Every structure is written in C-alpha cells, then in structure tokens.
Amino acid sequence: MKRRDFVKAGAIAGGGLLLNQVSPSKLFPESSSSTVPIVVSTWAPNLKSNARAMEILLQGKNSLDAIEEGIKITEADPNDTSVGYGGLPDADGKVTLDAAIMDWGGNAGSVGCIENIMHPISVARLVMEKTKHVMLVGNGAKEFALQNGFKEENLLTEQSRQAWLEWKEKQTKKENHDTIGMLAIDKMKNLSGGVSTSGLAFKLHGRVGDSPIIGAGMFVDNSVGGAVSTGNGEYVMRTLGSFLVVEKMREGFTPQKACEFAIKRLYKSVKDFSDMNVSYLAINKMGEIGAYSLKKGFTYCLTTQKENKSVNSFSLMK
Ligand code: ASP
C-alpha cells in the first residue's frame, strides 16, 4: 500500500491546520528531556525500519549502522513502491534510485540515478567511506557497487511494471513518490542520517531528486541536529531545505520552529500547488523532534527504547 493511501485509510487521526491558524509550535509537544538512543523516520509504514534501527542501537552499535540497517528494510520491501525494490520506474520503465548518508563527523556519501542495485543506502555509505568523493551517479555508481561486491538485480516488480504500462497507455499525470528519511542518535550521543527513494514515478530518465543532494534531502551536524525531507524534490533543491532547517536550529530555533520556517520559505517559491507536497522532519542534539508539512497527510515514526509509534505532522495548508 502507498504511504498516502495508508494515511487516507484513516489509520492515524488527522492533524492539518489552515494557513495562518495558531502556530503548531504552540501545540506540538516539545520534549525537554533527552531520550537516547532515538530513531525517527518519514512515513508511518516505516515503523518496521525504525524497529530494526533501534535493535542495532540497543546492541551498542553506532547511529550510522542503525541508519543503514533500518533503511535497508524499506529498500528490500517489494510492496513499497517509492523506495528500492518495487519502486515505480521512470518514463522509460527503468527503476532508478537515489540515496544519501551522513555521519556525526560531517562525512557524507550519496548515489543518484543508480540502477539494479537493491541497497543504494549501502552504496552511499561505501562512497563515503571508501572514496574521496561525496556523490556517484548512474553507471559509474553501479560499476562502483559491482566492483565492491554488490549483486546486479532486477528491481522492477510485476506490480510496478503493470503500473508503468497503465501510465504509458493513459499518460495521466499521477503523483506517486515518497522517501524514507531517517535520523538516529546512538548511546554515545552521535547523530547520523540517511535517505533512500526511487523518486518521482514516471520521471524523465536521468532525473535526480533532492535526496542524494547533501543539504537538500538530508543534512546532519552533530553539534546541532539533523533534518530530512520528503515530497517534490525540485522545491527542496531550490531552497536547500534540510540545510536550512539545521541552520535555523543552530540559530536557536526548536526543531519544530525550524521545520515551519523552511516550509514557509518553500511556500513562497511554489507557483502551482496542485499535486505537490513537501515535508520536513528534524531532530536536535537533545533528541527534541520537529515535523511540518506544506499540506496535510505527512506522518513520521518515532522510536525510543520504550515505544515505536507513528505521529501525524501538522501542516501549513489544509
Ligand atoms: N523527494 C523525493 C524526490 O523528489 C520524492 C519524495 O520524497 O516524495 O525524489
């Protein structure tokens, strides 16, 4: 099931606000006490990925391991049509994936438009750890993965192939996309982040979204906090959203206020609001969380040692 359908199915209570209504920061529970280890990720169906990340953290491993292992769960799920295996293809019928990872030392790695590799998050980590570079794309990224022991696999499931055939026939524009964006703080109080997505369904071949662009789809600064985004990446890239959220937290904004600031900045850049949305999720060094969306429907997962739950985000627009 698509995340959006999951939300529509009413699994979670709604929480949207009208523009200019009372600021969600006033309503949002902003925890004062720090709870580490902690994991947050975009979209309610990723509870299983958060659970895996927490398992890793409770084994005493670091937040980078938790991010990689957690995101791999979503990447391997054939029923998730916007990440990894089973992701909806581009206009040419090719599944092309974007991912990025960043650790507490300010190190970063990413891959864009990689094909036939099940776990782009692991390739992104390898780019970070084994090369002098930050980003590899297309065939170069795939060759790098194959040289490092990754297997070539067909990621187009029958379900996604059928959806593509139907789209080709009707050529109707249907928004279908999402990203798993995850942030984790380990027992050593070190923060890491990661994102993985197949991007916009039926996009032009070669299109790369915000996710692998460090500072757009994800940014982490261990002395401040981290942020991830989901939604139409073009808007996020134009406003360097995740970096903006982290920089506002550096100035003293709470994660909630920082997400609201970035959404309001982005709001000004949107010319056509139909069929689009953007959401941010952030955490600061103290483990306080913020989430905010342009339109309603955004959910995130919050996992501590005590609970693993989905939460409904507030939004700027109805
Ligand atoms: N941000 C992703 C992209 O533009 C898609 C999404 O998260 O909905 O590729």
PDB file of N, CA, C and O in Angstrom, residues 272-316:
ATOM      1  N   ASP A 272       2.481  26.499  -8.489  1.00  0.00           N
ATOM      2  CA  ASP A 272       1.296  25.667  -8.707  1.00  0.00           C
ATOM      3  C   ASP A 272       1.230  24.628  -7.587  1.00  0.00           C
ATOM      4  O   ASP A 272       2.067  23.729  -7.506  1.00  0.00           O
ATOM      5  N   PHE A 273       0.239  24.784  -6.723  1.00  0.00           N
ATOM      6  CA  PHE A 273       0.135  23.920  -5.548  1.00  0.00           C
ATOM      7  C   PHE A 273      -0.540  22.578  -5.835  1.00  0.00           C
ATOM      8  O   PHE A 273      -0.601  21.722  -4.970  1.00  0.00           O
ATOM      9  N   SER A 274      -1.077  22.415  -7.061  1.00  0.00           N
ATOM     10  CA  SER A 274      -1.800  21.178  -7.338  1.00  0.00           C
ATOM     11  C   SER A 274      -0.830  20.009  -7.399  1.00  0.00           C
ATOM     12  O   SER A 274       0.286  20.125  -7.917  1.00  0.00           O
ATOM     13  N   ASP A 275      -1.247  18.882  -6.845  1.00  0.00           N
ATOM     14  CA  ASP A 275      -0.479  17.650  -6.973  1.00  0.00           C
ATOM     15  C   ASP A 275       0.955  17.739  -6.468  1.00  0.00           C
ATOM     16  O   ASP A 275       1.863  17.161  -7.079  1.00  0.00           O
ATOM     17  N   MET A 276       1.189  18.480  -5.415  1.00  0.00           N
ATOM     18  CA  MET A 276       2.551  18.517  -4.863  1.00  0.00           C
ATOM     19  C   MET A 276       2.495  18.667  -3.345  1.00  0.00           C
ATOM     20  O   MET A 276       1.504  19.102  -2.781  1.00  0.00           O
ATOM     21  N   ASN A 277       3.552  18.276  -2.698  1.00  0.00           N
ATOM     22  CA  ASN A 277       3.683  18.465  -1.256  1.00  0.00           C
ATOM     23  C   ASN A 277       5.151  18.333  -0.871  1.00  0.00           C
ATOM     24  O   ASN A 277       5.935  17.725  -1.609  1.00  0.00           O
ATOM     25  N   VAL A 278       5.520  18.927   0.239  1.00  0.00           N
ATOM     26  CA  VAL A 278       6.872  18.769   0.799  1.00  0.00           C
ATOM     27  C   VAL A 278       6.734  18.716   2.318  1.00  0.00           C
ATOM     28  O   VAL A 278       5.924  19.434   2.903  1.00  0.00           O
ATOM     29  N   SER A 279       7.533  17.864   2.945  1.00  0.00           N
ATOM     30  CA  SER A 279       7.520  17.735   4.406  1.00  0.00           C
ATOM     31  C   SER A 279       8.945  17.637   4.931  1.00  0.00           C
ATOM     32  O   SER A 279       9.811  17.065   4.269  1.00  0.00           O
ATOM     33  N   TYR A 280       9.149  18.176   6.134  1.00  0.00           N
ATOM     34  CA  TYR A 280      10.454  18.064   6.804  1.00  0.00           C
ATOM     35  C   TYR A 280      10.287  17.391   8.163  1.00  0.00           C
ATOM     36  O   TYR A 280       9.277  17.576   8.853  1.00  0.00           O
ATOM     37  N   LEU A 281      11.324  16.647   8.521  1.00  0.00           N
ATOM     38  CA  LEU A 281      11.403  16.004   9.833  1.00  0.00           C
ATOM     39  C   LEU A 281      12.785  16.341  10.390  1.00  0.00           C
ATOM     40  O   LEU A 281      13.784  16.230   9.663  1.00  0.00           O
ATOM     41  N   ALA A 282      12.837  16.767  11.652  1.00  0.00           N
ATOM     42  CA  ALA A 282      14.135  17.184  12.217  1.00  0.00           C
ATOM     43  C   ALA A 282      14.280  16.719  13.654  1.00  0.00           C
ATOM     44  O   ALA A 282      13.295  16.478  14.364  1.00  0.00           O
ATOM     45  N   ILE A 283      15.534  16.609  14.073  1.00  0.00           N
ATOM     46  CA  ILE A 283      15.844  16.263  15.466  1.00  0.00           C
ATOM     47  C   ILE A 283      17.041  17.117  15.884  1.00  0.00           C
ATOM     48  O   ILE A 283      17.903  17.410  15.050  1.00  0.00           O
ATOM     49  N   ASN A 284      17.041  17.547  17.141  1.00  0.00           N
ATOM     50  CA  ASN A 284      18.240  18.268  17.580  1.00  0.00           C
ATOM     51  C   ASN A 284      19.089  17.389  18.486  1.00  0.00           C
ATOM     52  O   ASN A 284      18.729  16.245  18.773  1.00  0.00           O
ATOM     53  N   LYS A 285      20.186  17.918  18.914  1.00  0.00           N
ATOM     54  CA  LYS A 285      21.179  17.176  19.699  1.00  0.00           C
ATOM     55  C   LYS A 285      20.576  16.629  20.998  1.00  0.00           C
ATOM     56  O   LYS A 285      21.003  15.609  21.519  1.00  0.00           O
ATOM     57  N   MET A 286      19.540  17.334  21.506  1.00  0.00           N
ATOM     58  CA  MET A 286      18.908  16.893  22.756  1.00  0.00           C
ATOM     59  C   MET A 286      17.847  15.807  22.530  1.00  0.00           C
ATOM     60  O   MET A 286      17.227  15.331  23.459  1.00  0.00           O
ATOM     61  N   GLY A 287      17.603  15.459  21.271  1.00  0.00           N
ATOM     62  CA  GLY A 287      16.583  14.451  20.991  1.00  0.00           C
ATOM     63  C   GLY A 287      15.192  15.043  20.849  1.00  0.00           C
ATOM     64  O   GLY A 287      14.205  14.314  20.792  1.00  0.00           O
ATOM     65  N   GLU A 288      15.088  16.380  20.767  1.00  0.00           N
ATOM     66  CA  GLU A 288      13.781  17.005  20.523  1.00  0.00           C
ATOM     67  C   GLU A 288      13.464  16.898  19.036  1.00  0.00           C
ATOM     68  O   GLU A 288      14.362  17.000  18.194  1.00  0.00           O
ATOM     69  N   ILE A 289      12.171  16.733  18.739  1.00  0.00           N
ATOM     70  CA  ILE A 289      11.764  16.451  17.357  1.00  0.00           C
ATOM     71  C   ILE A 289      10.847  17.541  16.814  1.00  0.00           C
ATOM     72  O   ILE A 289      10.055  18.131  17.557  1.00  0.00           O
ATOM     73  N   GLY A 290      10.937  17.759  15.513  1.00  0.00           N
ATOM     74  CA  GLY A 290      10.016  18.662  14.836  1.00  0.00           C
ATOM     75  C   GLY A 290       9.596  18.045  13.510  1.00  0.00           C
ATOM     76  O   GLY A 290      10.366  17.288  12.897  1.00  0.00           O
ATOM     77  N   ALA A 291       8.381  18.314  13.080  1.00  0.00           N
ATOM     78  CA  ALA A 291       7.910  17.833  11.775  1.00  0.00           C
ATOM     79  C   ALA A 291       6.889  18.824  11.251  1.00  0.00           C
ATOM     80  O   ALA A 291       6.050  19.320  12.019  1.00  0.00           O
ATOM     81  N   TYR A 292       6.948  19.104   9.978  1.00  0.00           N
ATOM     82  CA  TYR A 292       5.990  20.054   9.412  1.00  0.00           C
ATOM     83  C   TYR A 292       5.890  19.808   7.917  1.00  0.00           C
ATOM     84  O   TYR A 292       6.866  19.405   7.274  1.00  0.00           O
ATOM     85  N   SER A 293       4.697  20.050   7.394  1.00  0.00           N
ATOM     86  CA  SER A 293       4.415  19.718   6.009  1.00  0.00           C
ATOM     87  C   SER A 293       3.713  20.891   5.347  1.00  0.00           C
ATOM     88  O   SER A 293       3.032  21.675   6.028  1.00  0.00           O
ATOM     89  N   LEU A 294       3.856  21.007   4.044  1.00  0.00           N
ATOM     90  CA  LEU A 294       3.136  22.056   3.335  1.00  0.00           C
ATOM     91  C   LEU A 294       1.635  21.748   3.369  1.00  0.00           C
ATOM     92  O   LEU A 294       0.828  22.580   3.747  1.00  0.00           O
ATOM     93  N   LYS A 295       1.295  20.512   2.978  1.00  0.00           N
ATOM     94  CA  LYS A 295      -0.107  20.083   3.016  1.00  0.00           C
ATOM     95  C   LYS A 295      -0.246  18.949   4.023  1.00  0.00           C
ATOM     96  O   LYS A 295       0.737  18.308   4.379  1.00  0.00           O
ATOM     97  N   LYS A 296      -1.487  18.657   4.416  1.00  0.00           N
ATOM     98  CA  LYS A 296      -1.660  17.638   5.442  1.00  0.00           C
ATOM     99  C   LYS A 296      -1.437  16.229   4.881  1.00  0.00           C
ATOM    100  O   LYS A 296      -1.444  16.028   3.665  1.00  0.00           O
ATOM    101  N   GLY A 297      -1.267  15.295   5.788  1.00  0.00           N
ATOM    102  CA  GLY A 297      -1.099  13.892   5.392  1.00  0.00           C
ATOM    103  C   GLY A 297       0.259  13.313   5.720  1.00  0.00           C
ATOM    104  O   GLY A 297       0.459  12.112   5.603  1.00  0.00           O
ATOM    105  N   PHE A 298       1.193  14.163   6.179  1.00  0.00           N
ATOM    106  CA  PHE A 298       2.536  13.661   6.462  1.00  0.00           C
ATOM    107  C   PHE A 298       2.580  12.991   7.843  1.00  0.00           C
ATOM    108  O   PHE A 298       2.082  13.542   8.820  1.00  0.00           O
ATOM    109  N   THR A 299       3.157  11.819   7.878  1.00  0.00           N
ATOM    110  CA  THR A 299       3.319  11.091   9.136  1.00  0.00           C
ATOM    111  C   THR A 299       4.784  10.722   9.317  1.00  0.00           C
ATOM    112  O   THR A 299       5.524  10.617   8.341  1.00  0.00           O
ATOM    113  N   TYR A 300       5.189  10.550  10.569  1.00  0.00           N
ATOM    114  CA  TYR A 300       6.556  10.084  10.806  1.00  0.00           C
ATOM    115  C   TYR A 300       6.567   9.051  11.928  1.00  0.00           C
ATOM    116  O   TYR A 300       5.585   8.913  12.668  1.00  0.00           O
ATOM    117  N   CYS A 301       7.660   8.332  12.033  1.00  0.00           N
ATOM    118  CA  CYS A 301       7.800   7.301  13.061  1.00  0.00           C
ATOM    119  C   CYS A 301       8.790   7.764  14.112  1.00  0.00           C
ATOM    120  O   CYS A 301       9.843   8.316  13.766  1.00  0.00           O
ATOM    121  N   LEU A 302       8.452   7.532  15.360  1.00  0.00           N
ATOM    122  CA  LEU A 302       9.301   7.914  16.488  1.00  0.00           C
ATOM    123  C   LEU A 302       9.565   6.662  17.331  1.00  0.00           C
ATOM    124  O   LEU A 302       8.625   6.010  17.789  1.00  0.00           O
ATOM    125  N   THR A 303      10.831   6.337  17.501  1.00  0.00           N
ATOM    126  CA  THR A 303      11.176   5.111  18.222  1.00  0.00           C
ATOM    127  C   THR A 303      12.205   5.388  19.308  1.00  0.00           C
ATOM    128  O   THR A 303      13.266   5.950  19.047  1.00  0.00           O
ATOM    129  N   THR A 304      11.837   5.012  20.537  1.00  0.00           N
ATOM    130  CA  THR A 304      12.779   5.064  21.656  1.00  0.00           C
ATOM    131  C   THR A 304      12.842   3.640  22.225  1.00  0.00           C
ATOM    132  O   THR A 304      12.236   2.724  21.678  1.00  0.00           O
ATOM    133  N   GLN A 305      13.518   3.494  23.358  1.00  0.00           N
ATOM    134  CA  GLN A 305      13.560   2.159  23.980  1.00  0.00           C
ATOM    135  C   GLN A 305      12.181   1.737  24.446  1.00  0.00           C
ATOM    136  O   GLN A 305      11.885   0.561  24.558  1.00  0.00           O
ATOM    137  N   LYS A 306      11.335   2.737  24.720  1.00  0.00           N
ATOM    138  CA  LYS A 306      10.018   2.450  25.301  1.00  0.00           C
ATOM    139  C   LYS A 306       8.904   2.312  24.280  1.00  0.00           C
ATOM    140  O   LYS A 306       7.897   1.666  24.524  1.00  0.00           O
ATOM    141  N   GLU A 307       9.026   2.991  23.141  1.00  0.00           N
ATOM    142  CA  GLU A 307       7.899   2.976  22.199  1.00  0.00           C
ATOM    143  C   GLU A 307       8.355   3.050  20.751  1.00  0.00           C
ATOM    144  O   GLU A 307       9.460   3.498  20.447  1.00  0.00           O
ATOM    145  N   ASN A 308       7.452   2.592  19.877  1.00  0.00           N
ATOM    146  CA  ASN A 308       7.679   2.657  18.430  1.00  0.00           C
ATOM    147  C   ASN A 308       6.335   3.059  17.835  1.00  0.00           C
ATOM    148  O   ASN A 308       5.441   2.236  17.688  1.00  0.00           O
ATOM    149  N   LYS A 309       6.174   4.346  17.543  1.00  0.00           N
ATOM    150  CA  LYS A 309       4.838   4.819  17.173  1.00  0.00           C
ATOM    151  C   LYS A 309       4.894   5.756  15.972  1.00  0.00           C
ATOM    152  O   LYS A 309       5.924   6.375  15.685  1.00  0.00           O
ATOM    153  N   SER A 310       3.738   5.869  15.293  1.00  0.00           N
ATOM    154  CA  SER A 310       3.644   6.836  14.207  1.00  0.00           C
ATOM    155  C   SER A 310       2.926   8.083  14.721  1.00  0.00           C
ATOM    156  O   SER A 310       2.055   7.993  15.597  1.00  0.00           O
ATOM    157  N   VAL A 311       3.331   9.222  14.200  1.00  0.00           N
ATOM    158  CA  VAL A 311       2.802  10.509  14.650  1.00  0.00           C
ATOM    159  C   VAL A 311       2.363  11.293  13.431  1.00  0.00           C
ATOM    160  O   VAL A 311       3.020  11.257  12.390  1.00  0.00           O
ATOM    161  N   ASN A 312       1.258  12.005  13.566  1.00  0.00           N
ATOM    162  CA  ASN A 312       0.752  12.831  12.480  1.00  0.00           C
ATOM    163  C   ASN A 312       1.348  14.227  12.544  1.00  0.00           C
ATOM    164  O   ASN A 312       1.307  14.874  13.595  1.00  0.00           O
ATOM    165  N   SER A 313       1.903  14.709  11.444  1.00  0.00           N
ATOM    166  CA  SER A 313       2.522  16.038  11.433  1.00  0.00           C
ATOM    167  C   SER A 313       1.467  17.121  11.184  1.00  0.00           C
ATOM    168  O   SER A 313       0.445  16.881  10.553  1.00  0.00           O
ATOM    169  N   PHE A 314       1.748  18.295  11.664  1.00  0.00           N
ATOM    170  CA  PHE A 314       0.937  19.452  11.312  1.00  0.00           C
ATOM    171  C   PHE A 314       1.345  19.968   9.941  1.00  0.00           C
ATOM    172  O   PHE A 314       2.416  19.621   9.439  1.00  0.00           O
ATOM    173  N   SER A 315       0.484  20.794   9.371  1.00  0.00           N
ATOM    174  CA  SER A 315       0.800  21.313   8.044  1.00  0.00           C
ATOM    175  C   SER A 315       0.413  22.794   7.943  1.00  0.00           C
ATOM    176  O   SER A 315      -0.411  23.289   8.701  1.00  0.00           O
ATOM    177  N   LEU A 316       1.040  23.458   6.984  1.00  0.00           N
ATOM    178  CA  LEU A 316       0.772  24.876   6.760  1.00  0.00           C
ATOM    179  C   LEU A 316      -0.594  25.072   6.103  1.00  0.00           C
ATOM    180  O   LEU A 316      -1.349  25.967   6.465  1.00  0.00           O
TER     181      LEU A 316
END
